[in-house]
CSV table of C-alpha atoms in Angstrom, one decimal:
chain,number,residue,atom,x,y,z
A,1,UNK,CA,19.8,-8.5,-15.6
A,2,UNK,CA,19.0,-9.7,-11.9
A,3,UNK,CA,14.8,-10.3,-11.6
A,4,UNK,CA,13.8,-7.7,-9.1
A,5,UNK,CA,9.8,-8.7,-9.1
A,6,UNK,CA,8.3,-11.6,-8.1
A,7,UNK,CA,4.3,-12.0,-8.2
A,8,UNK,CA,2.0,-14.9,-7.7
A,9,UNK,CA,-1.6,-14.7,-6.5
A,10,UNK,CA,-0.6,-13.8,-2.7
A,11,UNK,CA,2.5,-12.4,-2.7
A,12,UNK,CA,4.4,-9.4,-4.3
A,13,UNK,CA,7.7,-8.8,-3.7
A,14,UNK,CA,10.0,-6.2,-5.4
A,15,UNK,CA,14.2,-6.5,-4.4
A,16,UNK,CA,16.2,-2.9,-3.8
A,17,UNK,CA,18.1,-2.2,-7.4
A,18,UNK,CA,20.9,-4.7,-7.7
A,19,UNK,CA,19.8,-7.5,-5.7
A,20,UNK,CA,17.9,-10.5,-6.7
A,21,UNK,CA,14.0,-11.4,-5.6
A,22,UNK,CA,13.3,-14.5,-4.3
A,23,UNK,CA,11.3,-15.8,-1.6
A,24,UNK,CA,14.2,-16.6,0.8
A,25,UNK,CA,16.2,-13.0,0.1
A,26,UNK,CA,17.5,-11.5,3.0
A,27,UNK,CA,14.8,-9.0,4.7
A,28,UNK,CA,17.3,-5.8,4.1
A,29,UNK,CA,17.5,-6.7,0.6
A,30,UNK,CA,13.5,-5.9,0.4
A,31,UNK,CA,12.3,-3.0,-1.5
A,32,UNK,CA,8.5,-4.0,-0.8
A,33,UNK,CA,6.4,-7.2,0.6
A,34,UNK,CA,2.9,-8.2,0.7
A,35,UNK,CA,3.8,-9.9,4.2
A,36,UNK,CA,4.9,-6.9,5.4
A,37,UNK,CA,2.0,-5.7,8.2
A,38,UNK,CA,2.7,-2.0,8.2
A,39,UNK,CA,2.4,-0.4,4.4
A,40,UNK,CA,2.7,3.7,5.4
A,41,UNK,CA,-0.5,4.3,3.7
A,42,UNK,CA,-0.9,8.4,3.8
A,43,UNK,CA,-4.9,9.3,3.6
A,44,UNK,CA,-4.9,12.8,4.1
A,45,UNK,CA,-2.7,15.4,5.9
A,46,UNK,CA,-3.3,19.5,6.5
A,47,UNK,CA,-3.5,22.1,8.2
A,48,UNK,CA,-6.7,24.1,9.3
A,49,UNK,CA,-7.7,26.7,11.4
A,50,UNK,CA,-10.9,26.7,13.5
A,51,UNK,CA,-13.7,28.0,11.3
A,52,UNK,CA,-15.6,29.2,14.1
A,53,UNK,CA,-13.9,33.0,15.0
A,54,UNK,CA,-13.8,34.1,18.6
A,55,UNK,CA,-15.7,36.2,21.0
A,56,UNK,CA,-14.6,39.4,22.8
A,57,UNK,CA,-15.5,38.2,26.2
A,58,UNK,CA,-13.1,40.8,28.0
A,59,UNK,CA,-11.1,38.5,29.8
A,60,UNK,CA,-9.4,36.2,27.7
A,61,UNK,CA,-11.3,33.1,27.3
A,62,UNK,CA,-10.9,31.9,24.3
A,63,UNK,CA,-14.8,31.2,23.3
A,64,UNK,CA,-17.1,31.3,20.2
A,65,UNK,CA,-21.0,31.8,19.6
A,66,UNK,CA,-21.3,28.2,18.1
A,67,UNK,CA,-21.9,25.2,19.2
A,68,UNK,CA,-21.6,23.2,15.7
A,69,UNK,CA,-18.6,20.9,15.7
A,70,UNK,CA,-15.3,21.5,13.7
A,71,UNK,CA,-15.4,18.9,11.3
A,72,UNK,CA,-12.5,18.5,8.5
A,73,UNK,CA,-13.2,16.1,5.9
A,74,UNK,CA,-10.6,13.8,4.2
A,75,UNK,CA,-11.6,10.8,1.3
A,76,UNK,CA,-13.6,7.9,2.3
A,77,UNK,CA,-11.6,5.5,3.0
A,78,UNK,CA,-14.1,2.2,4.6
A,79,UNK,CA,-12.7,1.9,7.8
A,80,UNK,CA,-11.5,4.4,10.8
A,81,UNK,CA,-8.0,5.5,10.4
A,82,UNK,CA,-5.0,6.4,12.6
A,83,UNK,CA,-5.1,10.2,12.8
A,84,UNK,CA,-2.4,12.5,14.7
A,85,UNK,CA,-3.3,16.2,15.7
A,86,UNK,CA,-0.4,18.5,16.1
A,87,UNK,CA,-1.9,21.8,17.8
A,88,UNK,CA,0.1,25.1,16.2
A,89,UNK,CA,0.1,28.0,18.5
A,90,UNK,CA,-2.0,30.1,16.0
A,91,UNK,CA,-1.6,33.5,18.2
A,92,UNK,CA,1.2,36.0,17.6
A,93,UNK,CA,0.5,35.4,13.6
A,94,UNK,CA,2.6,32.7,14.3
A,95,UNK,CA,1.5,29.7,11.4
A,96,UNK,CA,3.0,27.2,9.3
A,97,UNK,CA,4.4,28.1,6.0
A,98,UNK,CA,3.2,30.9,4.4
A,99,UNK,CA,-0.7,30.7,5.5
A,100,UNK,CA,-2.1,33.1,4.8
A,101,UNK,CA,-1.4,35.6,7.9
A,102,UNK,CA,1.5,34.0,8.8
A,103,UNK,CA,4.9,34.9,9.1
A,104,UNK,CA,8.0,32.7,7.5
A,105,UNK,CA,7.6,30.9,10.8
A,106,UNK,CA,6.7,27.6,12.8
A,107,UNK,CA,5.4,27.8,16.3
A,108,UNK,CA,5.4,24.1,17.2
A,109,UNK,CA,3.3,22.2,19.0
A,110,UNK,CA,1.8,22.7,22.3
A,111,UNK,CA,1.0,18.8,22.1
A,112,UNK,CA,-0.3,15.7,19.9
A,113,UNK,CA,-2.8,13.4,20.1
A,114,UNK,CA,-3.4,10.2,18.5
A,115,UNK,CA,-7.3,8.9,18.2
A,116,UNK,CA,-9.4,6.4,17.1
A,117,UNK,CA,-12.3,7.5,18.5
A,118,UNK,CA,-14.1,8.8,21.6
A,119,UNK,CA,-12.1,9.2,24.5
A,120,UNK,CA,-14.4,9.4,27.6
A,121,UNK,CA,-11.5,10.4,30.2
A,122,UNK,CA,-10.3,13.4,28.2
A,123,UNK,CA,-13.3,15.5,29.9
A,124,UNK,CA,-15.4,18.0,27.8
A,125,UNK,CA,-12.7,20.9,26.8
A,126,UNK,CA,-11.0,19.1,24.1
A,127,UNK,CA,-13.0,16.0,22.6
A,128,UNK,CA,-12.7,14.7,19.7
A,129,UNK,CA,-13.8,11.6,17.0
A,130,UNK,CA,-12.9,10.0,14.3
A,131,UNK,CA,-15.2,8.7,11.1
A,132,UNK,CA,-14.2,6.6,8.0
A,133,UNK,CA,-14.2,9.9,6.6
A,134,UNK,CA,-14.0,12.3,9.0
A,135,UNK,CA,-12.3,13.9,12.1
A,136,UNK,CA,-14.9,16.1,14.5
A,137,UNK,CA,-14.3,18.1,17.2
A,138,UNK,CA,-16.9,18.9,19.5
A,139,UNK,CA,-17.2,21.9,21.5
A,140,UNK,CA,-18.1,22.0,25.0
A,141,UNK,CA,-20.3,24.6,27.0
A,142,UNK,CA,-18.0,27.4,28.5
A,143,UNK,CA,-19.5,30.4,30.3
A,144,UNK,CA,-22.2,30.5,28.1
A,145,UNK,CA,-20.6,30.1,25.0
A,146,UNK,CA,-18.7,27.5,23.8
A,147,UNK,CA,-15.6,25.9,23.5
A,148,UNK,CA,-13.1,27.2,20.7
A,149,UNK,CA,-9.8,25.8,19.3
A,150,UNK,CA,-7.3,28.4,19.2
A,151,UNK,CA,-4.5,26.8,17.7
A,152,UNK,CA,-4.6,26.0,14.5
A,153,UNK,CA,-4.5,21.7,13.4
A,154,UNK,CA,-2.1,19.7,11.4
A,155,UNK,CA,-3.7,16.6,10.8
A,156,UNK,CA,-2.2,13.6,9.3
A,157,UNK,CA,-4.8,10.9,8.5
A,158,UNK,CA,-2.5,7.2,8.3
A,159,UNK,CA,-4.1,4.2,6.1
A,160,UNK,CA,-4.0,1.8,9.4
B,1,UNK,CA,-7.8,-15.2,0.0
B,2,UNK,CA,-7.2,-13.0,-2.5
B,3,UNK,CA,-4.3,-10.7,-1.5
B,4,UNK,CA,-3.5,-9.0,-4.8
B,5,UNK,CA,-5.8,-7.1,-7.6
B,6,UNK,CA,-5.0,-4.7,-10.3
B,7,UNK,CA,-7.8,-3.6,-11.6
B,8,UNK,CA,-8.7,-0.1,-13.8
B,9,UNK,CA,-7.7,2.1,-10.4
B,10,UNK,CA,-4.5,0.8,-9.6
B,11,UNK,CA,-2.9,-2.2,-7.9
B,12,UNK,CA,-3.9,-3.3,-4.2
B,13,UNK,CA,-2.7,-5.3,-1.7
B,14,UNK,CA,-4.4,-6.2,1.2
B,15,UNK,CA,-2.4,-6.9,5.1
B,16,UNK,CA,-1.5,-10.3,5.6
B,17,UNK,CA,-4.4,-12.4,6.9
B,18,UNK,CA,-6.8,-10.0,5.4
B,19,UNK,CA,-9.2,-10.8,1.9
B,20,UNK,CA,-8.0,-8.1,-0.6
B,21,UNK,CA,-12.1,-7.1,-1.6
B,22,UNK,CA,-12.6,-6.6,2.2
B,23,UNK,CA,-13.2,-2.2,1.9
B,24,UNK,CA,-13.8,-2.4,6.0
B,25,UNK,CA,-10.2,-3.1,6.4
B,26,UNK,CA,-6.9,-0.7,6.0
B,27,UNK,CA,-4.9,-2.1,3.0
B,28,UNK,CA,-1.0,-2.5,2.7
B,29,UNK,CA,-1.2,-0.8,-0.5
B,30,UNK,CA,-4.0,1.4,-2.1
B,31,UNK,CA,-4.0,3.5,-5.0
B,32,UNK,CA,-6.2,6.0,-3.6
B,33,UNK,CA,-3.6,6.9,-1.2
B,34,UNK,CA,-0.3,8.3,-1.2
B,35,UNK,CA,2.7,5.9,-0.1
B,36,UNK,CA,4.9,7.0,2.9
B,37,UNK,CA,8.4,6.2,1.5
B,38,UNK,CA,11.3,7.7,2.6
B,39,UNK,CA,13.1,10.5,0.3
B,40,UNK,CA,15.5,11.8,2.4
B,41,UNK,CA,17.0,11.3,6.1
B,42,UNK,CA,20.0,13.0,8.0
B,43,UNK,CA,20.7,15.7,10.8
B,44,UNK,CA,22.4,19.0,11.3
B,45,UNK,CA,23.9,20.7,14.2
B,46,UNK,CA,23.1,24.3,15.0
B,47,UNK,CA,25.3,27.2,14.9
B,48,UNK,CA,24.9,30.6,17.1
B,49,UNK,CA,21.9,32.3,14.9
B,50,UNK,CA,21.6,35.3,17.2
B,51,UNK,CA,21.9,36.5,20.7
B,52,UNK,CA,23.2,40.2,22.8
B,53,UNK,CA,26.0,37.9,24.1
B,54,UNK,CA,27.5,36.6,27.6
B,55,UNK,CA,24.9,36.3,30.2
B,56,UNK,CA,22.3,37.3,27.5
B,57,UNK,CA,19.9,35.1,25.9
B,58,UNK,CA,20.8,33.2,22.7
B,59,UNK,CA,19.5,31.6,19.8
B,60,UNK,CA,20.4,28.6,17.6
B,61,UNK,CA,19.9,27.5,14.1
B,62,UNK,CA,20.2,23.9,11.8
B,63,UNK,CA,19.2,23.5,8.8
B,64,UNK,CA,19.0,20.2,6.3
B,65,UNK,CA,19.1,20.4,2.6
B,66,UNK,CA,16.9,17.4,0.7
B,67,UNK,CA,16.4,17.1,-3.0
B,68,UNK,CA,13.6,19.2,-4.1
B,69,UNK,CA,10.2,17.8,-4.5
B,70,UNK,CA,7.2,19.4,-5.9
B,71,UNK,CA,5.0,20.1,-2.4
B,72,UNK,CA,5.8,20.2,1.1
B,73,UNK,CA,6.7,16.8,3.1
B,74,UNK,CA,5.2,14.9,5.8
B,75,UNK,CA,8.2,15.4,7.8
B,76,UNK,CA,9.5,13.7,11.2
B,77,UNK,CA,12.2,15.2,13.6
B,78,UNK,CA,14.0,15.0,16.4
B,79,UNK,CA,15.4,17.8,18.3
B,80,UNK,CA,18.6,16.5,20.5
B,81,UNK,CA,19.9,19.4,23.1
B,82,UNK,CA,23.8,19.1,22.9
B,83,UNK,CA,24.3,20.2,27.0
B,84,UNK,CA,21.6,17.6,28.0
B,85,UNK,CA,20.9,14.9,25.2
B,86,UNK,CA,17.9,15.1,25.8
B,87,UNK,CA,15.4,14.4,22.7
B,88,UNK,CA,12.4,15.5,21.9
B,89,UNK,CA,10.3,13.7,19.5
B,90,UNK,CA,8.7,13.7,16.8
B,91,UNK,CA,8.5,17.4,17.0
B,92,UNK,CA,8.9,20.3,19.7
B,93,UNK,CA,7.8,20.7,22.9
B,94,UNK,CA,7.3,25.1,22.9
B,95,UNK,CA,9.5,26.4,25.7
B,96,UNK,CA,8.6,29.9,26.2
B,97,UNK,CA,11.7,31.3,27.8
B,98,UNK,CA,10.6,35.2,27.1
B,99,UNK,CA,14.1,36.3,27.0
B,100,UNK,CA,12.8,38.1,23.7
B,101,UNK,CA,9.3,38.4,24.2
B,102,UNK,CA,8.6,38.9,20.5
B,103,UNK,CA,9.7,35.4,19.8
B,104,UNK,CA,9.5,33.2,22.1
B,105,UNK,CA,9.7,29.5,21.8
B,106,UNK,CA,11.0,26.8,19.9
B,107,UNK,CA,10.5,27.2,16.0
B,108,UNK,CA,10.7,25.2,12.2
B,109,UNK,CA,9.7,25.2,8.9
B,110,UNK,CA,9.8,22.8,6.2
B,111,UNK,CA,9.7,23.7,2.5
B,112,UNK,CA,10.0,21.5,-0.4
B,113,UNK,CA,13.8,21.7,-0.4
B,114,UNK,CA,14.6,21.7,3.4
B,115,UNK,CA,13.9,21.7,7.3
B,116,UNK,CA,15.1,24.3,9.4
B,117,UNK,CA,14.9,24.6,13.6
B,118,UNK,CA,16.1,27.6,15.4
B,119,UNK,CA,16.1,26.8,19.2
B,120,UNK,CA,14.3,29.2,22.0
B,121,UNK,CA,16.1,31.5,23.1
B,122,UNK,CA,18.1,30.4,26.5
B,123,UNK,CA,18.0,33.6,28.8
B,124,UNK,CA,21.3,32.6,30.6
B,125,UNK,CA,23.9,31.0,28.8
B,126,UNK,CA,25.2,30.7,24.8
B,127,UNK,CA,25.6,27.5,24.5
B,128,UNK,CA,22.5,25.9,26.4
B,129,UNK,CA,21.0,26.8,23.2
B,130,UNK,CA,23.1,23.8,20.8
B,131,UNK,CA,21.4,21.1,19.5
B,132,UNK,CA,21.2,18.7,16.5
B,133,UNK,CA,18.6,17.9,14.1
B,134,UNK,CA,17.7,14.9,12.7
B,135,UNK,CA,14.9,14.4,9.9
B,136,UNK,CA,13.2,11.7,8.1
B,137,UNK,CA,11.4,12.8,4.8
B,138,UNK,CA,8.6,11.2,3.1
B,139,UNK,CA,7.9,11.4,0.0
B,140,UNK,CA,4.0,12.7,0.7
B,141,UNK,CA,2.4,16.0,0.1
B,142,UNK,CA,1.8,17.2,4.0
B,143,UNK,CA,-0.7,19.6,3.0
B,144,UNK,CA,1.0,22.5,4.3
B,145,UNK,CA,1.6,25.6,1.7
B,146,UNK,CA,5.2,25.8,0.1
């Protein structure tokens, strides 16, 4: 049988099925290494709507009463993490899979962002942080109320 | 510097350079989290889904098939427009050509089986609408209901 793990105090590697470990394999024969920099640790991922539900101001701007920040929680995790926003067009009962209100179908994203924290040149519509366990958005004044999200958010929160 | 522990939770491994104890830093591998591995990869190209015909808008459809897994993947896509190459990626850019106002736009779904695209509808010619999909699927629960 060919030895697919090999482990000493700083290094683990594991071979792909059929091909032998060692610490001068060829790199396509890896199925994992410690050396590796990049590990595709997944922290959290989901999709939410903004709790905060809007105002009839008459003409279309897309408001709320509020001014408390949409927070969504994920686990704890020490340090801040890599977290993408993909913005679903949450109108038109247009959501992803099956939420609840939503047709069979995906309306795709109007855009993403990737964050690690503050971003003072985004200007006050759209801002957004991120904690060690945490991803806010805050909600700026507009017209007397204050800013709401209208598109629903599939977050994906990346152990890096 | 420790880069390996097993311990009651799991096994960890810390990123090269980094102490495995050290909580302040991301690690390579954590049993708390879920592992981005892929499960399944490949593309499909569209077919005519629906349309009222020459000189009338059009829509297109591709589907890929994966082996079943118990939730909803973290999916990433491409979108390649046949007439143009053009790609978009790692998922759609909404084009609201209002050739059928009720749906406009570019739309998908994943389930736990498959990934399917259907193009926006293209007000003015049949095949502007052709393009291919291609799909990488990780074997992680997106969050998203099946």
């Amino acid at each position: 049988m060919t030895a697919r793990l090999l482990l000493t105090d700083e290094r683990l590697l594991l071979s792909k099925a059929g091909k032998s470990v060692g610490l001068s394999m060829p790199e396509g024969d890896k199925a994992f290494d410690s050396e590796w920099a990049y590990g595709g640790q997944l922290i959290a991922a989901g999709f939410e709507l903004d709790p905060n539900g809007p105002v009839d101001t008459g003409n279309g701007i897309n408001v709320s009463h509020s001014s408390t920040p949409w927070v969504i929680d994920f686990p704890e995790c020490g340090f801040i993490p890599t977290v993408v926003l993909s913005e679903y067009q949450a109108k038109n009962a247009i959501l992803p899979n099956n939420h609840p209100g939503a047709t069979q179908h995906v309306k795709p994203i109007v855009w993403e962002r990737v964050r690690r924290g503050l971003d003072p040149n985004l200007g006050t519509k759209f801002q957004w942080e991120v904690t060690s366990h945490s991803i806010i958005m805050t909600r700026a004044s507009v017209n007397g109320f204050h800013y709401r999200y209208q598109w629903g958010l599939y977050y994906r929160v990346y152990g890096f | 510097m420790q880069r390996i522990k097993i311990d009651e939770t799991g096994l960890f491994i810390s990123r090269p350079g980094f102490d495995v104890n050290n909580g302040n830093v991301a690690r390579l591998v954590d049993p708390r989290f879920q592992l981005l591995s892929e499960h399944a990869r490949g593309e499909a190209l569209s077919n005519f889904s629906e349309g009222s015909g020459a000189g009338g808008w059009s829509r297109h459809r591709a589907q890929f098939n994966f082996p079943t897994l118990p939730f909803v993947p973290i999916v990433q896509w491409g979108l390649q427009r046949v007439s143009s190459n053009v790609v978009t990626y790692p998922e759609f850019i909404i084009s609201d050509t209002t050739a059928n106002s009720n749906e406009p736009g570019d739309k998908m779904r994943v389930g736990t089986n498959y990934v399917w695209a259907e193009s926006a509808i293209n007000q003015y010619t049949t095949a502007g609408g052709l393009f291919r999909l291609r799909v990488t699927v990780y074997n992680a629960d997106s969050g998203l209901e099946p």
